XYZ file of C-alpha atoms in Angstrom:
79
model
C 4.826 23.867 9.486
C 3.627 20.207 11.193
C 1.750 19.658 7.116
C 5.005 20.550 5.662
C 6.436 18.200 7.678
C 4.095 15.722 7.498
C 4.675 15.508 3.766
C 8.006 15.683 3.700
C 8.788 12.504 5.658
C 6.432 10.926 3.992
C 8.045 12.063 0.083
C 11.212 10.284 2.317
C 9.544 6.916 2.754
C 8.588 7.024 -0.162
C 11.592 7.480 -1.614
C 13.126 4.364 1.307
C 9.618 2.607 0.205
C 11.589 2.373 -3.645
C 15.128 1.906 -2.457
C 13.255 -1.185 -0.797
C 15.445 -0.108 3.050
C 12.307 -1.553 4.735
C 9.417 -4.270 4.869
C 7.656 -2.672 6.910
C 6.740 0.585 8.917
C 5.802 1.408 12.162
C 5.226 5.359 13.085
C 5.006 7.054 16.572
C 4.181 10.807 16.212
C 1.971 12.871 17.911
C -1.439 13.493 17.404
C -1.876 16.010 15.123
C 2.118 15.065 12.945
C 0.245 10.873 12.384
C -2.917 11.907 11.289
C -1.205 13.904 8.645
C 1.443 12.058 8.092
C -0.812 8.822 7.336
C -2.593 11.251 4.959
C 0.543 12.041 2.851
C 1.444 9.185 2.765
C 0.904 7.043 -0.533
C -0.855 3.641 -0.697
C 2.082 1.518 -1.300
C 3.860 3.123 1.259
C 1.061 3.421 3.583
C 0.101 -0.569 3.565
C 3.245 -1.196 4.593
C 2.360 0.575 7.900
C 2.185 -2.172 10.412
C 1.094 -0.457 13.720
C 1.722 2.909 15.371
C 1.345 4.904 18.063
C -0.231 7.628 18.625
C 2.458 9.821 21.393
C 4.735 12.097 20.831
C 7.896 11.581 22.271
C 10.099 14.295 21.116
C 11.640 14.847 24.660
C 12.843 11.445 24.987
C 15.724 10.095 25.879
C 17.074 7.631 23.077
C 18.217 5.670 25.721
C 14.088 5.666 27.099
C 12.983 5.082 23.708
C 12.828 1.407 24.462
C 10.873 1.485 27.495
C 8.478 3.607 25.050
C 8.105 1.724 22.210
C 8.489 -2.099 24.302
C 4.042 -2.467 23.390
C 3.806 -1.406 19.120
C 7.077 -3.159 18.516
C 5.362 -6.766 20.204
C 2.622 -6.238 18.502
C 4.158 -5.724 15.307
C 5.989 -8.334 15.817
C 10.103 -6.272 15.411
C 12.474 -7.539 18.431
């Protein structure tokens, strides 16, 4: 299941890149998914990854996300 999800997500990210919906990409996922996602990304999409955070945030509420992402967002220059 995780491998299929990673491939589907990589396809969505590729399509979004081709549609110019983002210029840089931050990846946040647990260890297994992050590794599979990195492997599934095409070269051009992978080239837009400016930072990644090895952390499973699936149980975090939307309100809590900024606290957990502060460091990686600052590192990537996102305000």
